[in-house]
mmCIF file of C-alpha atoms in Angstrom:
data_model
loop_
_atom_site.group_PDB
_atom_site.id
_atom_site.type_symbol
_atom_site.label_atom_id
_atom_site.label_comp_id
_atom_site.label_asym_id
_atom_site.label_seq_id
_atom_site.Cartn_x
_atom_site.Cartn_y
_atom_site.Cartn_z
ATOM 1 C CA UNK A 1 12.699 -18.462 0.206
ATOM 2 C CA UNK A 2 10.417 -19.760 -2.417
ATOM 3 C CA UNK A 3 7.593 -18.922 -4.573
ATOM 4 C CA UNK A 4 3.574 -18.779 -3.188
ATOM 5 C CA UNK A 5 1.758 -21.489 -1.639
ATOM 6 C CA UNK A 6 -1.349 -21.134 0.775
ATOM 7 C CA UNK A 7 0.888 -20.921 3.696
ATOM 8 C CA UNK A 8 2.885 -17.844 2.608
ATOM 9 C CA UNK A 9 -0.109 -15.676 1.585
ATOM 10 C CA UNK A 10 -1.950 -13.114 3.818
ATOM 11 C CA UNK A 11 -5.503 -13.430 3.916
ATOM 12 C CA UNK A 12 -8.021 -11.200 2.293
ATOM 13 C CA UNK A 13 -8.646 -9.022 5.183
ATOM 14 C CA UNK A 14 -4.913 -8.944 6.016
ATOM 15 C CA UNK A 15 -4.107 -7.872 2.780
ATOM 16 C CA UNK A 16 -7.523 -5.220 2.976
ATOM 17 C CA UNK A 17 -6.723 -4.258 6.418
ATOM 18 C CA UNK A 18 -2.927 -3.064 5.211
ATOM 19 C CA UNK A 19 -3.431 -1.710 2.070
ATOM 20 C CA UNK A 20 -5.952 0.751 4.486
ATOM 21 C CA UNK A 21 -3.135 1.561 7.227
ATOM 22 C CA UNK A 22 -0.493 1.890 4.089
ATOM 23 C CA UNK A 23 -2.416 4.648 2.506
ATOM 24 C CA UNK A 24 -3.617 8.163 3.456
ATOM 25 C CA UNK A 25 -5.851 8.889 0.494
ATOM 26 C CA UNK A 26 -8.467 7.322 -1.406
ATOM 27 C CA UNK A 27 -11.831 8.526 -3.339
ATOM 28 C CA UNK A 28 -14.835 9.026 -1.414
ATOM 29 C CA UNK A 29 -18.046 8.179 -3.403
ATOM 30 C CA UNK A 30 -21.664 10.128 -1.900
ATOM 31 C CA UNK A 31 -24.669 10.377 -3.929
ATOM 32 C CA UNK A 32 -25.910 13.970 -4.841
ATOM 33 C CA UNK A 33 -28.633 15.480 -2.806
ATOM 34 C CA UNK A 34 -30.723 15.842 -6.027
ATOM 35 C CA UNK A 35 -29.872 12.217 -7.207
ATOM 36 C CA UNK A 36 -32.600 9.447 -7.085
ATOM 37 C CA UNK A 37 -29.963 6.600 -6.770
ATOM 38 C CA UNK A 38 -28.762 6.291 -10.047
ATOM 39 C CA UNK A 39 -24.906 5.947 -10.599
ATOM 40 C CA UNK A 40 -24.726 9.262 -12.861
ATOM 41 C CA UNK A 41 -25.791 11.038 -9.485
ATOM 42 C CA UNK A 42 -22.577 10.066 -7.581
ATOM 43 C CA UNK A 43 -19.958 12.889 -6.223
ATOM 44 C CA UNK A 44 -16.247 11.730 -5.974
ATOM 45 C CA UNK A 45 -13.390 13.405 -4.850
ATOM 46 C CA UNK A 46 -10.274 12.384 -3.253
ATOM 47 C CA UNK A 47 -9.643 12.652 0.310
ATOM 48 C CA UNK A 48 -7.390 12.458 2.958
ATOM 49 C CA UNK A 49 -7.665 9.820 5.715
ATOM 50 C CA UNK A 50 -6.618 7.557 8.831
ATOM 51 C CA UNK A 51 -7.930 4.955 10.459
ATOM 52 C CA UNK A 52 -8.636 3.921 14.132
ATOM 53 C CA UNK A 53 -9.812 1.238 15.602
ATOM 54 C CA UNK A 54 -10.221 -0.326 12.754
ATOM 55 C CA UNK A 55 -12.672 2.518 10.570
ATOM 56 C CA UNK A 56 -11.550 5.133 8.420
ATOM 57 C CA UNK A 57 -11.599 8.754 9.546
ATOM 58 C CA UNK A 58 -11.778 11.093 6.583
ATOM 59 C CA UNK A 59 -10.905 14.606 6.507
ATOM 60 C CA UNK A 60 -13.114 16.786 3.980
ATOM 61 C CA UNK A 61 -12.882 20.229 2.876
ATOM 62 C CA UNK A 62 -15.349 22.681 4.032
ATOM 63 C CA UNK A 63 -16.235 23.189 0.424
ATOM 64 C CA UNK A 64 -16.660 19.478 -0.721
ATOM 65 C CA UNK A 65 -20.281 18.159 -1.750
ATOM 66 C CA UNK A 66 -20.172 15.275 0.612
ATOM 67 C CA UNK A 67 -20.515 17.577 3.295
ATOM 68 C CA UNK A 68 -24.402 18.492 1.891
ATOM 69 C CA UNK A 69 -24.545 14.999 0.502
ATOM 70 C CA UNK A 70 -24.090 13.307 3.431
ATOM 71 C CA UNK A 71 -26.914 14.867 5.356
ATOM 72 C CA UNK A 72 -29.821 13.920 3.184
ATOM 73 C CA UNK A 73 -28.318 10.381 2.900
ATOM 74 C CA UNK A 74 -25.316 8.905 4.991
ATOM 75 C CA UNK A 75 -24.411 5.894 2.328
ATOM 76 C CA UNK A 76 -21.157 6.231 0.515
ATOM 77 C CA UNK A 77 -18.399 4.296 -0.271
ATOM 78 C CA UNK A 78 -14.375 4.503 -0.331
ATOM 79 C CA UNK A 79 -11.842 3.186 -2.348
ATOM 80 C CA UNK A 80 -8.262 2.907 -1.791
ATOM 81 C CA UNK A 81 -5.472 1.922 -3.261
ATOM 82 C CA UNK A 82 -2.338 -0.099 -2.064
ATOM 83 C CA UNK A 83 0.815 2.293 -2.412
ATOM 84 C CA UNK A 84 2.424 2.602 -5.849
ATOM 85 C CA UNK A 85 5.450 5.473 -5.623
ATOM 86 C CA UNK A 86 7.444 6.533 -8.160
ATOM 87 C CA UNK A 87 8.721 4.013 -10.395
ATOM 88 C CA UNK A 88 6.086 1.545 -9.852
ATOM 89 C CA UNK A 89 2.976 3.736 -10.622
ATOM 90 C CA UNK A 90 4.672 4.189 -14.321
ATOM 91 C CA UNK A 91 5.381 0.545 -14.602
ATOM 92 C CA UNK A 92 1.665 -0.693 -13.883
ATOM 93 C CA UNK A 93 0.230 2.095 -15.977
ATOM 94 C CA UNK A 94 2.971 0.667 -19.102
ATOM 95 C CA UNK A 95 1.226 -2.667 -18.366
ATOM 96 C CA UNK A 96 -2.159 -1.304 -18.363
ATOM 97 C CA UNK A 97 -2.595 -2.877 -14.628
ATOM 98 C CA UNK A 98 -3.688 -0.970 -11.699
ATOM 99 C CA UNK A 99 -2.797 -1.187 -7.752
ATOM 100 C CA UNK A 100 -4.307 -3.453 -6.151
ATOM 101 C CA UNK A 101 -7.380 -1.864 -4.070
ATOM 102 C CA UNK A 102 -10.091 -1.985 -1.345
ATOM 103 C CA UNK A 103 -13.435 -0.756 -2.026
ATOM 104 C CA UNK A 104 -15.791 -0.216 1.047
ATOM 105 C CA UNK A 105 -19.354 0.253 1.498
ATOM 106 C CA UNK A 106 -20.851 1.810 4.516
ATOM 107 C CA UNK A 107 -22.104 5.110 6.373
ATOM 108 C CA UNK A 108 -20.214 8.431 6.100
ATOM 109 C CA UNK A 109 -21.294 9.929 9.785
ATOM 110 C CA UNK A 110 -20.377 13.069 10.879
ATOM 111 C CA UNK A 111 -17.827 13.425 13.831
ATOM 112 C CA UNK A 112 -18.237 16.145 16.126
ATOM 113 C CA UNK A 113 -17.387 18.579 18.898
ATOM 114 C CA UNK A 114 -15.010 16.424 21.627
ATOM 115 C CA UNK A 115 -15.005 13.232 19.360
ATOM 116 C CA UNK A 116 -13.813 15.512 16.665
ATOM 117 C CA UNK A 117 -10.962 17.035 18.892
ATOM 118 C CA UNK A 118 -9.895 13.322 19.834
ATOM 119 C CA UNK A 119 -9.807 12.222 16.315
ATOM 120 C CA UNK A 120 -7.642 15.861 15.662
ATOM 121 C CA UNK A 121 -5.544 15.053 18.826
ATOM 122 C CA UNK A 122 -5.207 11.289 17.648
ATOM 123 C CA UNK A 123 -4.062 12.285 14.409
ATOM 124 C CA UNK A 124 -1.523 15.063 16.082
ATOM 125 C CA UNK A 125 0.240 12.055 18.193
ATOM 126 C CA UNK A 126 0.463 9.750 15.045
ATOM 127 C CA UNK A 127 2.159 12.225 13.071
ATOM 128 C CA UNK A 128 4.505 12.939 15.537
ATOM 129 C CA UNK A 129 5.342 9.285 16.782
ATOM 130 C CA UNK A 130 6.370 8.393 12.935
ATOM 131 C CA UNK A 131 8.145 11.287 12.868
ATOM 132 C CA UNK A 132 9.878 10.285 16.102
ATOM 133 C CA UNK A 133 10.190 6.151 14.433
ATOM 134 C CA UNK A 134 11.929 7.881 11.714
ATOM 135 C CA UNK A 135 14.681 9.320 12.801
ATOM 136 C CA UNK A 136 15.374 7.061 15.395
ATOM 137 C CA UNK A 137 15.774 3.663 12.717
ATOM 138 C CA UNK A 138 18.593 1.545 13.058
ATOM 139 C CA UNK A 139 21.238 1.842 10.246
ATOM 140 C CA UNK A 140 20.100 -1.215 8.146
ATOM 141 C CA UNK A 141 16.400 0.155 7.973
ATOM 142 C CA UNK A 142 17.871 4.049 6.815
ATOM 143 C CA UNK A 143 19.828 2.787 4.452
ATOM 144 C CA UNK A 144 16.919 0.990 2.734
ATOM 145 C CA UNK A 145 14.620 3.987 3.281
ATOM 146 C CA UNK A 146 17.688 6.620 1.794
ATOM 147 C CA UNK A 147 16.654 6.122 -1.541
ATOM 148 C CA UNK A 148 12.875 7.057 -1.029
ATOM 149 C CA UNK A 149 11.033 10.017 -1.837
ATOM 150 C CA UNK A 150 10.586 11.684 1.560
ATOM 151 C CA UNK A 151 7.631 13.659 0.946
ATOM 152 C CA UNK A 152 6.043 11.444 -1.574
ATOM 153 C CA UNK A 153 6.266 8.586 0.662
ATOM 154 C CA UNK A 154 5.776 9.643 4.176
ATOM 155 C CA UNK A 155 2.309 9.983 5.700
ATOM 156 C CA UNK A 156 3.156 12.552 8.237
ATOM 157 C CA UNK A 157 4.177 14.968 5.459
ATOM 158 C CA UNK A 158 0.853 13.923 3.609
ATOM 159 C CA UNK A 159 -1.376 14.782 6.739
ATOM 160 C CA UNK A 160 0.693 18.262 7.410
ATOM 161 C CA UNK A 161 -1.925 19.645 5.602
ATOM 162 C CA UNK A 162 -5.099 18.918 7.741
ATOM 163 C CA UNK A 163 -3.452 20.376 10.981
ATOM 164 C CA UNK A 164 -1.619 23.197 9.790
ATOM 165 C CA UNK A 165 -4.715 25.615 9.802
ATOM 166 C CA UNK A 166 -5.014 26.585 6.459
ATOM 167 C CA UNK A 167 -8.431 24.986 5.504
ATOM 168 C CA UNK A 168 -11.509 24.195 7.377
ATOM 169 C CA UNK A 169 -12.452 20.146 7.389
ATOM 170 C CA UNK A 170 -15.183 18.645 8.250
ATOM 171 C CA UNK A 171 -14.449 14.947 10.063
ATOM 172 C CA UNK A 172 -16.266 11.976 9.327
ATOM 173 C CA UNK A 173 -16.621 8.291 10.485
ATOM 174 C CA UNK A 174 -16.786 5.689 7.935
ATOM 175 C CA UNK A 175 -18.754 2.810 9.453
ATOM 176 C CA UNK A 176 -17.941 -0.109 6.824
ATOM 177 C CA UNK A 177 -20.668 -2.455 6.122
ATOM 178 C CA UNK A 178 -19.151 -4.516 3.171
ATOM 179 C CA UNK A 179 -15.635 -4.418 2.047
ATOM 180 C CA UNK A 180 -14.398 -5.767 -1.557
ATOM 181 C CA UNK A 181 -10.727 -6.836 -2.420
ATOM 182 C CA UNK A 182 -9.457 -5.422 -6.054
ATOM 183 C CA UNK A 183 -7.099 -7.244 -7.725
ATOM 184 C CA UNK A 184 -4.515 -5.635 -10.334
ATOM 185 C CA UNK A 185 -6.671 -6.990 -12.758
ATOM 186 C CA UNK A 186 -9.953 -5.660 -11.955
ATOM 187 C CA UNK A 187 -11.308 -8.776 -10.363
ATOM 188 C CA UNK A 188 -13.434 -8.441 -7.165
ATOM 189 C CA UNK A 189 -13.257 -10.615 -4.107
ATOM 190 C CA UNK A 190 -15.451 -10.168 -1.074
ATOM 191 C CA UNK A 191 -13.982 -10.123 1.791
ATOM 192 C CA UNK A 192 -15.993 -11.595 5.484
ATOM 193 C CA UNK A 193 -16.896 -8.602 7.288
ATOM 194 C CA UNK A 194 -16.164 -10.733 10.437
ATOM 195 C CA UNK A 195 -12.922 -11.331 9.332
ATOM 196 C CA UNK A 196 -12.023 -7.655 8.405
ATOM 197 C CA UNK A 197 -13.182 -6.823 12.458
ATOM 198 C CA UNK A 198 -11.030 -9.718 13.831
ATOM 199 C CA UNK A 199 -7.939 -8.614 11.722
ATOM 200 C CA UNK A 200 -5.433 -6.126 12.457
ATOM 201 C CA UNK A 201 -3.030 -4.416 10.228
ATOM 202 C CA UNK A 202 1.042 -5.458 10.453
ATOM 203 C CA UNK A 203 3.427 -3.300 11.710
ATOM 204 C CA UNK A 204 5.192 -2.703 8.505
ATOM 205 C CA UNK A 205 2.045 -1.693 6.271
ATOM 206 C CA UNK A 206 2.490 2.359 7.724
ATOM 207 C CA UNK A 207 5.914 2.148 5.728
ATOM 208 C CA UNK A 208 5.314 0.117 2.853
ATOM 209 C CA UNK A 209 5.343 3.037 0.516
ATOM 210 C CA UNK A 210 8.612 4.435 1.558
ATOM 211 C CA UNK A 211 9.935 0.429 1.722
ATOM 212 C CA UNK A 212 8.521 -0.336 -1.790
ATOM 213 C CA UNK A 213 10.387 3.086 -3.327
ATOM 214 C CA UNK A 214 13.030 2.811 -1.388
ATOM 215 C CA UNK A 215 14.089 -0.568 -2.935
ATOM 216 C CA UNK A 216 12.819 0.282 -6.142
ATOM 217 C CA UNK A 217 14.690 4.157 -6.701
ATOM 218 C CA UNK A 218 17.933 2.130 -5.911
ATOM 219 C CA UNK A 219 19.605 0.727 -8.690
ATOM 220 C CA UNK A 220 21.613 -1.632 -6.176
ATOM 221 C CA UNK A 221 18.192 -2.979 -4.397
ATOM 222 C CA UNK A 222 17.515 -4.002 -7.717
ATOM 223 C CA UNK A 223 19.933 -6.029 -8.946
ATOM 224 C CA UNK A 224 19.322 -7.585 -5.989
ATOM 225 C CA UNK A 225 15.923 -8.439 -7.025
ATOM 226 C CA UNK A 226 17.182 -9.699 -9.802
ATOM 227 C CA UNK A 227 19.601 -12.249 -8.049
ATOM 228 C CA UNK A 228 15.968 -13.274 -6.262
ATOM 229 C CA UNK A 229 14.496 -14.371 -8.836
ATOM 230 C CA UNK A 230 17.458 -16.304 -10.134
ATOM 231 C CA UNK A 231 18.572 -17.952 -7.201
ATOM 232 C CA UNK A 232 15.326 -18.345 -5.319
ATOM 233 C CA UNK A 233 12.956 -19.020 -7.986
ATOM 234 C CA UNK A 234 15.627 -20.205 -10.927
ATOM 235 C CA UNK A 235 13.689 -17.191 -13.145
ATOM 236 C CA UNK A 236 16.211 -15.365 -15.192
ATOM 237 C CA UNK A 237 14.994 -11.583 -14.660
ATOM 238 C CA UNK A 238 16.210 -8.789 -17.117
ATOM 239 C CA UNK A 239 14.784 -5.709 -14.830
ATOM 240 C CA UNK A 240 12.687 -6.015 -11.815
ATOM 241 C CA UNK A 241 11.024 -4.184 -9.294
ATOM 242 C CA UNK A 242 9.155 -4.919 -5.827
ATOM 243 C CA UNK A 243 5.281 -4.470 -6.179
ATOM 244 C CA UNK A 244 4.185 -4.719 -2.482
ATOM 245 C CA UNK A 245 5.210 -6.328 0.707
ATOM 246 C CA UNK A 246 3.848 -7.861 4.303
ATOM 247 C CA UNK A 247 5.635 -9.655 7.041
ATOM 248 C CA UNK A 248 5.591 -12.951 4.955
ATOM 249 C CA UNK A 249 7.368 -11.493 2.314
ATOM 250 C CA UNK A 250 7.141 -9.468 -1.046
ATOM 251 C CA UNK A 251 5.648 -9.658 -4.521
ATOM 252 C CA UNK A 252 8.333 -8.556 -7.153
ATOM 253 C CA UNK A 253 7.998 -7.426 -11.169
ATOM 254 C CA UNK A 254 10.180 -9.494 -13.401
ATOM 255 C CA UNK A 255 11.202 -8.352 -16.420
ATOM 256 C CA UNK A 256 11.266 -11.941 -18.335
ATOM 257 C CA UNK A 257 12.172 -13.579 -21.490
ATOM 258 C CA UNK A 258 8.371 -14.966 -23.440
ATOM 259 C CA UNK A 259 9.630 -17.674 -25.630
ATOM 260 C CA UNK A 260 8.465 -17.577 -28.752
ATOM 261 C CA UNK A 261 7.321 -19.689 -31.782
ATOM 262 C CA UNK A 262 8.011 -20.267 -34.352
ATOM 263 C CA UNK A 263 10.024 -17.290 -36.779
ATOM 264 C CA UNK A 264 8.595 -15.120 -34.170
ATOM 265 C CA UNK A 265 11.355 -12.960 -32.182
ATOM 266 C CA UNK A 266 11.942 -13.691 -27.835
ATOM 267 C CA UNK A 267 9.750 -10.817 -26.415
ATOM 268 C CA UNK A 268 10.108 -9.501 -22.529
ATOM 269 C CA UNK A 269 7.182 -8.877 -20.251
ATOM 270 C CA UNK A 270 6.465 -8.288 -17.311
ATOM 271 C CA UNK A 271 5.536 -10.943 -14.734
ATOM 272 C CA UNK A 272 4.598 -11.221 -11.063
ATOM 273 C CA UNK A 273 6.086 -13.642 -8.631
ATOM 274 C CA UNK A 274 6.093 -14.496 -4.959
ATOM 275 C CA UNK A 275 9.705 -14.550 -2.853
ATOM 276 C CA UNK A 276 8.887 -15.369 0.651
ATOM 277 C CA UNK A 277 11.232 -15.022 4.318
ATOM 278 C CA UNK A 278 12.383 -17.683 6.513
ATOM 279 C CA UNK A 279 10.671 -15.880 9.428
ATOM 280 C CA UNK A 280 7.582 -13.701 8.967
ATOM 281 C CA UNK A 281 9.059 -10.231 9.225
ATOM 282 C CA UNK A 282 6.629 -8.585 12.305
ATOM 283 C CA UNK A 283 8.322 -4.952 11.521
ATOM 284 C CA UNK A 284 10.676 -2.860 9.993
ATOM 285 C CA UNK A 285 13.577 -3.742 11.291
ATOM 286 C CA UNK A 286 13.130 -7.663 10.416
ATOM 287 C CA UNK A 287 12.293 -6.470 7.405
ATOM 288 C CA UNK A 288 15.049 -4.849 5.915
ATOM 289 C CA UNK A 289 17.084 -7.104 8.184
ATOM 290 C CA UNK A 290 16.279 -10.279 6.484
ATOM 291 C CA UNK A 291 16.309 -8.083 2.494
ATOM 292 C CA UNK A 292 19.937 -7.290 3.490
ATOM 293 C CA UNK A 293 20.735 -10.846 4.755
ATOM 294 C CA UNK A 294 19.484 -12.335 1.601
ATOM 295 C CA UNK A 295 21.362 -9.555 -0.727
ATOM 296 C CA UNK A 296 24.326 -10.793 0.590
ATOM 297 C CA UNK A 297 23.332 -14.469 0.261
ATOM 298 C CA UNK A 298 22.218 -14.120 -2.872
ATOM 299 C CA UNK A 299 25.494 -12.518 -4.219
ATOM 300 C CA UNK A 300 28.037 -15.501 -2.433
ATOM 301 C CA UNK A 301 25.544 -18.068 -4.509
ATOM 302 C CA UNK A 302 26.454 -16.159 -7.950
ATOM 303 C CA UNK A 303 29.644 -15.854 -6.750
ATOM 304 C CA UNK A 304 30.020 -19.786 -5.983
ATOM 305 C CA UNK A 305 27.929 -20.517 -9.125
ATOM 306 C CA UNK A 306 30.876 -18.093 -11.424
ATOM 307 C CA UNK A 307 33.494 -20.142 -9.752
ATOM 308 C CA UNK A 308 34.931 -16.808 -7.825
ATOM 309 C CA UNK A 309 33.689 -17.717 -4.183
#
């Protein structure tokens, strides 16, 4: 485990690709029916989502503009944002940083009659297949997961909402035809559209947000991140939390002594840093396998260091 290089990075469209199966929300941008293209003109509100094959199905209320938008002109666009839970989402805002996001431009299309009972049906089997993966986790993976906020967290009991029968959507299609990267800094990066079609999503992004809270609501997990950063990257961490995650491994917040100068007084901030696995983590169970493997190696290195191993 060490800190970034080329080599232990996901791609653009990886990391675009699993922010989008990580979510189940974001803010869908149409221009007003009486607009003439200019940015004042633009209706947002935020929806609920999922994708298949690769495109973004979006569930809007009856009542939302878009639906009267989107007949006199089909361009939108629809950002989302990778998962920040609980503890996280008060730490970035402290920092004045934001998730880091994926905005798309495209076509909002309307999906109807049997397409639209497919993309209802699709949705019914996802829901119930997590709900299935959930219970049925080994012990390693529940006991990372324990500490999570269920409902919060969990996309099934996001999505209850747009099955249950108690409002009227209206089903649409986003056909992408550019796609930006977002960086916690604002920065944009473009991503190749070829790229984001060749891509797929990893098999951990669905529970990142439960992973990343999970870690971060338990005050044992982190300590442990703290022992990362001193044994893996030699940082000495005060506080720390994880800020995402992929099969390669996981982005933590270190809590960090900034040396000063002269009569001026040691300050902490907060900086991000890169721990990476031995083996690329292809799902949950690696996952938490290999976070639990190197907890416990991390605490016999102290433990050596101390003079008590």
């Amino acid at each position: 485990m060490k800190g970034s290089n080329k080599a232990t990075v996901l791609t653009l469209a990886e990391k675009c690709k699993n922010i989008l199966v990580s979510n189940w929300q974001g803010y869908l941008n149409t221009i007003k029916t009486d607009a003439q293209g200019s940015k004042e003109n633009i209706y947002t509100s935020k929806v609920k989502y999922i994708i298949r094959k690769g495109n973004p199905l979006i569930w809007v209320p009856e009542h939302e503009l878009h639906n009267v938008n989107t007949i006199i002109d089909e361009r939108g666009s629809f950002s989302v944002a990778s998962p920040y839970p609980g503890p996280l989402g008060k730490l970035l805002k402290s920092m004045n940083k934001f998730p880091v996001r994926v905005a798309l431009t495209g076509d909002v299309m309307p999906v109807k009659d049997k397409k639209a009972e497919s993309a209802a049906n699709y949705l019914k089997e996802m829901m119930l297949s997590e709900e299935k993966a959930l219970k049925e986790f080994n012990y390693t993976v529940s006991g990372v997961l324990s500490s999570s906020n269920h409902f919060s967290t969990t996309r099934s009991e996001n999505l209850k909402e747009m099955i249950d029968g108690g409002e009227n959507y209206v089903i649409y299609k986003f056909n992408l035809s550019s796609c930006m990267f977002v960086d916690g800094n604002g920065g944009t990066h473009e991503v190749d559209f070829e790229d984001m079609e060749k891509c797929k999503a990893g098999l951990l992004a669905p529970y990142s947000a439960k992973l990343i809270d999970g870690i971060n609501q338990s005050e044992a997990r982190r300590r442990g991140l703290i022992l990362f950063c001193f044994i893996y990257l030699n940082v000495n961490a005060r506080d720390a939390y994880i800020l995402s995650l992929d099969r390669k491994g996981f982005d933590v917040l270190g809590k960090v002594r900034n040396k000063a100068t002269g009569d001026e007084i040691d300050e902490y901030q907060w900086k991000q840093f890169r721990i990476t696995f031995k083996e690329e983590a292809r799902d949950i169970e690696s996952f938490c396998q290999q976070l639990v493997e190197m907890e416990e190696d991390a605490i016999k290195k102290v433990s050596s260091y101390s003079g008590l191993g």
